[in-house]
Amino acid sequence: MIPESLRQELQRRVAGAVTPREAAVDVMKELQRHYGWLSDEAAEEAAGLLGLSPLQVEELATFYEMIYRRPVGRNVIHACDSISCWAMGGETLLRHLEQQLGIEAGGTTRDGAFTLLPCPCLGNCGNGPTIMIGDRLFGPVSPEQAGILIHELQRHGAD
Amino acid sequence: MPIYNPKFMPKLIIDDITVEVPEGTTVLEAAQSVDIPIPHFCWHPALGKAGACRVCAVKMLDGPVRGIQMSCMLPAQDGMVVSTTDPEAMAMRKGVIEWLMINHPHDCPVCDEGGECQLQDFTIAGGHGIRRYDGKKRTHTNQYLGEFIAHEMNRCIQCYRCVRFYQGYAGGTDFGVMGRASMVYFGRQQEGPLDSPFSGNLVDICPTGVFTDKTARFRARYWDYDLAASVCPHCSLGCNITPAARYRELLKVIARRNDAVNGWFICDRGRFANAAVNAPERPRQALVDGKPVTVNEALDVLVLRVGEFLELHGPASLAIVGSPRMSLEGNIMAARLCKLLDAGALSYVGDAVQAERTMGAVSLLASGNAASLADVRQADLIVVAGCDLLEEAPMMALAARQAHRNGARVFVVGDECALDGARQELYESQAVTSLSDIPLTEAKRPVVICGTHPKRPDTAPLMAPLFGKKGLQTPVKFAFILDGPNAFGCALLGREHDAVPLSQAFAGGAIKGLISFEADLPAELTAGITVLAATDWQPTGLMQRAEVVLPCTAWVEQDGTFINNEGRAQRFKQVMRPGLPIKGLDPAGHPPRIHRNDAPGGDVAPSDRVIAMLIQRITGDTPVDGPLSGRWEGLRSLDADGEGKRLTDAA
């Protein structure tokens, strides 16, 4: 269950969209913010709010790489593995991040602080290799710079 | 759908052949129109293009567009010079097929689609014979999608046909496409039976073996099937089908294209509800008072008993009962038998209200005002009254959805809106209380769909003002939902031969006995009436009560004609020989050790033959005219592969 205030806010946004489907990403992101990830319950909630079937929400949720259908850590690191970043050393950067966090790509650290997700294209091709932590985009990022970024986050705790 | 100028016909050259096509035609369709095949997976005539598979590449040698192009995405334009055989285009197609095959398993020998697989055909045609890729294949977990459709996602080539059909064409919401990039998955959110009453079409439109018919799994290969053009008997619409049988067993039903009727698709009832043909309890043995006899012996006994009955009670006490699910031929012969015996009543329908409404509908359909399913699909305004389309004629609901997708407005009249179950899922509709609330004058192609079911309110008085209504841009076309594949034919025969509904025939108390042919009658209606004989291929109550039981062939085991709800006569051909399916026979008895000309359980004839044999016995040995003579002569040459013949247009 989501708080009534959030429900009303989302209903207002759906009503304001040209078609309910148009508000889907917005609704999913808000629910994700509330639940930490788009849980099954959140997907059901989204379907109800949008007037779509759970499958139709699932179609959208699994299409967008920043909608998480599995639990993720407090900080999600997206590392671009598309062609421009790959050409600029994205692969090395990803390996380095894996090593530093002690997890494989796709995994979450044991303390729940970090999830590392390779993804194709963050739209920052001119500044590869690129990573994105939360809502912040970084690039070009050397392995050393990435190390410092993570170290900072580890020191200061989540956000 | 964009509107093009119908008069402008672009002229282009494809492989040295000049082709002229209506504007808006794609290069792929233009090539098909002169029998030049271009491989394609995502493009489908009913679903249009997606540009997803890249396999229909051609080379544009000259004209407004040059170089390699996708022929399904490119509208034909004046001055185009197209080559399908250019080495560059062929290399492109070969390459595309090779990478579509990268993740496709090498499981053709154990795949049910093998032999009827478009991917298999185009892989071979494209010349991709040796696999160079030796890496790991992408794999998926399959889902349980119900008892009718098997799911094998590893075979998927991402053409998107299934989801475009399921959600777009058929309005389903529980099946779709998830994920992205190399992880695209076509399925449900959670395992479970597919909700759509049109889900079986996934089997037909999937160009490979992701969706196969579970009911016919691992039973036969395409080249082993007995196949023939047939017509679905499950409702009055007469959708075209191709049943596939082997070893006297109906294995599955495939949709058959008829642009005037069902288009490319059929509903799940038509596809999956045919177990009765193979059912062990199906009557296959002629019986007299419960004792097995040959058909000839049964007929001899019947002639004697009918004679005794007529002598005792007089001809007025006998009723001959035909049926809207029997072929036109059978019903014609039933009328002839009635005349020969001078029987008191000829009846095709049990219920008086049903009979009256059907008769009313048939007499209202005159030249040009009967709406075919194609007319419904192209309508710009649809009125639904007094029927539950998904229940009574599912493909009519699907046709209405296509009109709705193209912008047609749908109105449901009367307070029976709740009956129209289709409107929630397939199209949005507006409930109105009277016809005057519907902007009929704004419509260019209005169609009214009416039910005739006796339990529903009568729509005739509501609709009467529409016939010959003045002030409309185009006269309204009508579609009536009738109660059987040949209800229209029965109404025509009933009018010709003064048939009466059976309940009315019984009302006077004069009828004491009946002979029925493929009739479904409620037990309470015939209580106290002697059933002299019954002919059927289904184990009905009448068959159990009948003194003489004469089994007959099912529609897939005979040639015949059905007249659908719009008055369209359609021929269906014999698919398989009648007889007990080999599956289920005692292995000790197969192959049979005694020579015989017919299969075990195969001593059955179509109903019209049964009646002809009976007439021949009664009249002495004069040969009996075939059923399609006299006023029905014109239907003899009906082509099962054609669009049928609309009898309402003939006048």
CSV table of N, CA, C and O in Angstrom, one decimal, chain B residues 390-455:
chain,number,residue,atom,x,y,z
B,390,LEU,N,-19.1,-11.6,-28.2
B,390,LEU,CA,-18.1,-12.5,-27.8
B,390,LEU,C,-18.6,-13.9,-27.6
B,390,LEU,O,-17.9,-14.9,-27.8
B,391,GLU,N,-19.8,-14.0,-27.1
B,391,GLU,CA,-20.4,-15.3,-26.8
B,391,GLU,C,-21.0,-15.9,-28.0
B,391,GLU,O,-20.8,-17.1,-28.3
B,392,GLU,N,-21.7,-15.1,-28.8
B,392,GLU,CA,-22.5,-15.7,-29.9
B,392,GLU,C,-21.8,-15.7,-31.3
B,392,GLU,O,-22.1,-16.5,-32.1
B,393,ALA,N,-20.9,-14.8,-31.5
B,393,ALA,CA,-20.2,-14.7,-32.7
B,393,ALA,C,-18.9,-13.9,-32.5
B,393,ALA,O,-18.7,-12.8,-32.9
B,394,PRO,N,-17.9,-14.6,-31.9
B,394,PRO,CA,-16.7,-13.9,-31.5
B,394,PRO,C,-16.0,-13.1,-32.6
B,394,PRO,O,-15.5,-12.0,-32.4
B,395,MET,N,-16.0,-13.6,-33.8
B,395,MET,CA,-15.3,-12.9,-34.9
B,395,MET,C,-16.0,-11.7,-35.3
B,395,MET,O,-15.3,-10.8,-35.9
B,396,MET,N,-17.2,-11.6,-35.0
B,396,MET,CA,-18.0,-10.3,-35.3
B,396,MET,C,-17.4,-9.2,-34.3
B,396,MET,O,-17.3,-8.1,-34.7
B,397,ALA,N,-17.2,-9.6,-33.1
B,397,ALA,CA,-16.6,-8.7,-32.1
B,397,ALA,C,-15.2,-8.2,-32.6
B,397,ALA,O,-14.8,-7.0,-32.5
B,398,LEU,N,-14.4,-9.2,-33.1
B,398,LEU,CA,-13.1,-8.8,-33.6
B,398,LEU,C,-13.2,-7.9,-34.8
B,398,LEU,O,-12.4,-7.0,-35.0
B,399,ALA,N,-14.2,-8.1,-35.6
B,399,ALA,CA,-14.4,-7.3,-36.8
B,399,ALA,C,-14.7,-5.9,-36.4
B,399,ALA,O,-14.2,-4.9,-36.9
B,400,ALA,N,-15.6,-5.8,-35.4
B,400,ALA,CA,-16.0,-4.5,-34.9
B,400,ALA,C,-14.8,-3.8,-34.3
B,400,ALA,O,-14.7,-2.5,-34.4
B,401,ARG,N,-13.9,-4.5,-33.6
B,401,ARG,CA,-12.7,-3.9,-33.1
B,401,ARG,C,-11.9,-3.3,-34.2
B,401,ARG,O,-11.3,-2.2,-34.0
B,402,GLN,N,-11.8,-3.9,-35.3
B,402,GLN,CA,-11.0,-3.4,-36.4
B,402,GLN,C,-11.6,-2.0,-36.9
B,402,GLN,O,-10.9,-1.1,-37.2
B,403,ALA,N,-12.9,-2.0,-37.0
B,403,ALA,CA,-13.6,-0.8,-37.4
B,403,ALA,C,-13.3,0.3,-36.3
B,403,ALA,O,-12.9,1.4,-36.6
B,404,HIS,N,-13.4,-0.1,-35.1
B,404,HIS,CA,-13.1,0.9,-34.0
B,404,HIS,C,-11.7,1.4,-34.0
B,404,HIS,O,-11.4,2.6,-33.8
B,405,ARG,N,-10.7,0.5,-34.3
B,405,ARG,CA,-9.3,0.9,-34.4
B,405,ARG,C,-9.1,1.9,-35.5
B,405,ARG,O,-8.2,2.8,-35.5
B,406,ASN,N,-10.0,1.8,-36.6
B,406,ASN,CA,-9.9,2.8,-37.7
B,406,ASN,C,-10.7,4.0,-37.5
B,406,ASN,O,-11.0,4.7,-38.4
B,407,GLY,N,-11.2,4.1,-36.3
B,407,GLY,CA,-12.0,5.4,-36.0
B,407,GLY,C,-13.5,5.3,-35.9
B,407,GLY,O,-14.1,6.3,-35.7
B,408,ALA,N,-14.0,4.1,-36.1
B,408,ALA,CA,-15.5,3.9,-36.1
B,408,ALA,C,-16.0,4.1,-34.7
B,408,ALA,O,-15.3,3.8,-33.7
B,409,ARG,N,-17.2,4.7,-34.6
B,409,ARG,CA,-17.8,4.8,-33.3
B,409,ARG,C,-18.8,3.6,-33.1
B,409,ARG,O,-19.4,3.2,-34.1
B,410,VAL,N,-18.8,3.1,-31.9
B,410,VAL,CA,-19.7,1.9,-31.7
B,410,VAL,C,-20.7,2.3,-30.6
B,410,VAL,O,-20.4,2.9,-29.6
B,411,PHE,N,-22.0,2.0,-31.0
B,411,PHE,CA,-23.1,2.3,-30.1
B,411,PHE,C,-23.8,1.0,-29.7
B,411,PHE,O,-24.0,0.1,-30.6
B,412,VAL,N,-24.2,0.9,-28.5
B,412,VAL,CA,-24.9,-0.3,-28.0
B,412,VAL,C,-26.3,0.3,-27.6
B,412,VAL,O,-26.5,1.2,-26.8
B,413,VAL,N,-27.3,-0.3,-28.3
B,413,VAL,CA,-28.7,0.2,-28.1
B,413,VAL,C,-29.5,-0.6,-27.1
B,413,VAL,O,-29.3,-1.8,-27.0
B,414,GLY,N,-30.4,0.1,-26.4
B,414,GLY,CA,-31.3,-0.6,-25.5
B,414,GLY,C,-30.7,-0.8,-24.1
B,414,GLY,O,-29.5,-0.4,-23.9
B,415,ASP,N,-31.4,-1.3,-23.2
B,415,ASP,CA,-30.9,-1.5,-21.9
B,415,ASP,C,-30.2,-2.8,-21.7
B,415,ASP,O,-29.9,-3.2,-20.6
B,416,GLU,N,-29.9,-3.5,-22.8
B,416,GLU,CA,-29.2,-4.8,-22.7
B,416,GLU,C,-27.7,-4.6,-22.9
B,416,GLU,O,-27.0,-5.5,-23.2
B,417,CYS,N,-27.2,-3.4,-22.6
B,417,CYS,CA,-25.8,-3.1,-22.8
B,417,CYS,C,-24.9,-4.1,-22.1
B,417,CYS,O,-23.8,-4.5,-22.6
B,418,ALA,N,-25.4,-4.6,-20.9
B,418,ALA,CA,-24.5,-5.5,-20.2
B,418,ALA,C,-24.3,-6.8,-20.9
B,418,ALA,O,-23.3,-7.4,-20.7
B,419,LEU,N,-25.2,-7.1,-21.9
B,419,LEU,CA,-25.0,-8.3,-22.7
B,419,LEU,C,-23.8,-8.2,-23.6
B,419,LEU,O,-23.2,-9.2,-24.0
B,420,ASP,N,-23.5,-7.0,-24.0
B,420,ASP,CA,-22.4,-6.9,-25.0
B,420,ASP,C,-21.1,-7.0,-24.3
B,420,ASP,O,-20.4,-6.0,-24.1
B,421,GLY,N,-20.7,-8.2,-24.0
B,421,GLY,CA,-19.4,-8.4,-23.3
B,421,GLY,C,-18.2,-7.9,-24.0
B,421,GLY,O,-17.2,-7.6,-23.4
B,422,ALA,N,-18.3,-7.8,-25.3
B,422,ALA,CA,-17.1,-7.4,-26.1
B,422,ALA,C,-16.7,-6.0,-25.8
B,422,ALA,O,-15.5,-5.7,-25.9
B,423,ARG,N,-17.6,-5.1,-25.5
B,423,ARG,CA,-17.3,-3.7,-25.5
B,423,ARG,C,-16.2,-3.3,-24.6
B,423,ARG,O,-15.4,-2.5,-24.8
B,424,GLN,N,-16.2,-4.0,-23.4
B,424,GLN,CA,-15.1,-3.7,-22.4
B,424,GLN,C,-13.7,-3.9,-23.0
B,424,GLN,O,-12.9,-3.1,-22.8
B,425,GLU,N,-13.5,-5.1,-23.6
B,425,GLU,CA,-12.2,-5.4,-23.9
B,425,GLU,C,-11.8,-5.0,-25.3
B,425,GLU,O,-10.7,-4.7,-25.6
B,426,LEU,N,-12.7,-5.1,-26.3
B,426,LEU,CA,-12.3,-5.0,-27.7
B,426,LEU,C,-12.5,-3.6,-28.3
B,426,LEU,O,-11.8,-3.2,-29.1
B,427,TYR,N,-13.6,-2.9,-27.8
B,427,TYR,CA,-13.8,-1.6,-28.3
B,427,TYR,C,-14.6,-0.8,-27.3
B,427,TYR,O,-15.2,-1.3,-26.5
B,428,GLU,N,-14.4,0.5,-27.4
B,428,GLU,CA,-15.1,1.4,-26.5
B,428,GLU,C,-16.5,1.6,-27.2
B,428,GLU,O,-16.5,1.8,-28.4
B,429,SER,N,-17.5,1.6,-26.4
B,429,SER,CA,-18.8,1.9,-27.0
B,429,SER,C,-19.6,2.8,-26.1
B,429,SER,O,-19.3,3.0,-25.0
B,430,GLN,N,-20.6,3.4,-26.8
B,430,GLN,CA,-21.5,4.3,-26.1
B,430,GLN,C,-22.8,3.7,-26.0
B,430,GLN,O,-23.4,3.1,-26.9
B,431,ALA,N,-23.4,3.7,-24.8
B,431,ALA,CA,-24.7,3.1,-24.6
B,431,ALA,C,-25.8,4.2,-24.9
B,431,ALA,O,-25.7,5.3,-24.4
B,432,VAL,N,-26.7,3.8,-25.7
B,432,VAL,CA,-27.8,4.7,-26.0
B,432,VAL,C,-29.2,4.0,-25.8
B,432,VAL,O,-29.2,2.8,-25.9
B,433,THR,N,-30.2,4.7,-25.6
B,433,THR,CA,-31.5,4.1,-25.3
B,433,THR,C,-32.3,4.0,-26.6
B,433,THR,O,-33.1,3.1,-26.7
B,434,SER,N,-32.1,4.9,-27.6
B,434,SER,CA,-32.9,4.7,-28.8
B,434,SER,C,-32.0,5.1,-30.0
B,434,SER,O,-31.0,5.7,-29.9
B,435,LEU,N,-32.5,4.7,-31.1
B,435,LEU,CA,-31.8,4.9,-32.4
B,435,LEU,C,-31.6,6.4,-32.7
B,435,LEU,O,-30.6,6.8,-33.3
B,436,SER,N,-32.5,7.2,-32.2
B,436,SER,CA,-32.5,8.6,-32.5
B,436,SER,C,-31.2,9.3,-31.9
B,436,SER,O,-30.8,10.4,-32.2
B,437,ASP,N,-30.6,8.6,-30.9
B,437,ASP,CA,-29.4,9.1,-30.3
B,437,ASP,C,-28.1,8.9,-31.1
B,437,ASP,O,-27.1,9.3,-30.7
B,438,ILE,N,-28.3,8.1,-32.2
B,438,ILE,CA,-27.1,7.7,-32.9
B,438,ILE,C,-27.0,8.6,-34.2
B,438,ILE,O,-28.0,8.8,-34.9
B,439,PRO,N,-25.8,9.3,-34.4
B,439,PRO,CA,-25.7,10.2,-35.5
B,439,PRO,C,-25.5,9.4,-36.9
B,439,PRO,O,-24.5,9.5,-37.5
B,440,LEU,N,-26.6,8.7,-37.2
B,440,LEU,CA,-26.5,7.9,-38.4
B,440,LEU,C,-26.3,8.7,-39.7
B,440,LEU,O,-25.6,8.2,-40.6
B,441,THR,N,-26.8,9.9,-39.7
B,441,THR,CA,-26.6,10.7,-40.9
B,441,THR,C,-25.2,11.2,-41.2
B,441,THR,O,-24.8,11.5,-42.3
B,442,GLU,N,-24.3,11.1,-40.1
B,442,GLU,CA,-22.9,11.5,-40.3
B,442,GLU,C,-22.1,10.3,-40.9
B,442,GLU,O,-21.0,10.5,-41.3
B,443,ALA,N,-22.7,9.1,-40.8
B,443,ALA,CA,-21.9,7.9,-41.2
B,443,ALA,C,-21.9,7.7,-42.7
B,443,ALA,O,-22.9,7.9,-43.4
B,444,LYS,N,-20.7,7.3,-43.2
B,444,LYS,CA,-20.6,6.9,-44.6
B,444,LYS,C,-20.7,5.4,-44.8
B,444,LYS,O,-21.2,5.0,-45.9
B,445,ARG,N,-20.4,4.6,-43.8
B,445,ARG,CA,-20.5,3.2,-43.9
B,445,ARG,C,-21.1,2.6,-42.6
B,445,ARG,O,-20.4,1.9,-41.9
B,446,PRO,N,-22.3,2.9,-42.4
B,446,PRO,CA,-22.9,2.4,-41.1
B,446,PRO,C,-23.3,0.9,-41.2
B,446,PRO,O,-23.8,0.5,-42.2
B,447,VAL,N,-23.1,0.2,-40.1
B,447,VAL,CA,-23.5,-1.2,-40.0
B,447,VAL,C,-24.2,-1.4,-38.7
B,447,VAL,O,-23.8,-0.9,-37.7
B,448,VAL,N,-25.3,-2.1,-38.8
B,448,VAL,CA,-26.1,-2.5,-37.6
B,448,VAL,C,-26.0,-4.0,-37.3
B,448,VAL,O,-26.2,-4.8,-38.2
B,449,ILE,N,-25.6,-4.4,-36.1
B,449,ILE,CA,-25.4,-5.8,-35.8
B,449,ILE,C,-26.5,-6.1,-34.8
B,449,ILE,O,-26.6,-5.5,-33.7
B,450,CYS,N,-27.4,-7.1,-35.1
B,450,CYS,CA,-28.5,-7.5,-34.3
B,450,CYS,C,-28.4,-8.9,-33.9
B,450,CYS,O,-28.1,-9.8,-34.7
B,451,GLY,N,-28.8,-9.2,-32.6
B,451,GLY,CA,-28.9,-10.6,-32.2
B,451,GLY,C,-30.3,-11.1,-32.5
B,451,GLY,O,-31.3,-10.4,-32.8
B,452,THR,N,-30.4,-12.5,-32.5
B,452,THR,CA,-31.8,-13.1,-32.7
B,452,THR,C,-32.1,-14.1,-31.6
B,452,THR,O,-33.0,-14.8,-31.7
B,453,HIS,N,-31.2,-14.1,-30.6
B,453,HIS,CA,-31.4,-15.2,-29.5
B,453,HIS,C,-32.7,-14.9,-28.8
B,453,HIS,O,-33.0,-13.8,-28.4
B,454,PRO,N,-33.5,-16.0,-28.6
B,454,PRO,CA,-34.8,-15.9,-28.1
B,454,PRO,C,-34.8,-15.3,-26.6
B,454,PRO,O,-35.8,-14.7,-26.2
B,455,LYS,N,-33.7,-15.5,-25.9
B,455,LYS,CA,-33.7,-15.0,-24.5
B,455,LYS,C,-33.4,-13.5,-24.5
B,455,LYS,O,-33.5,-12.9,-23.4
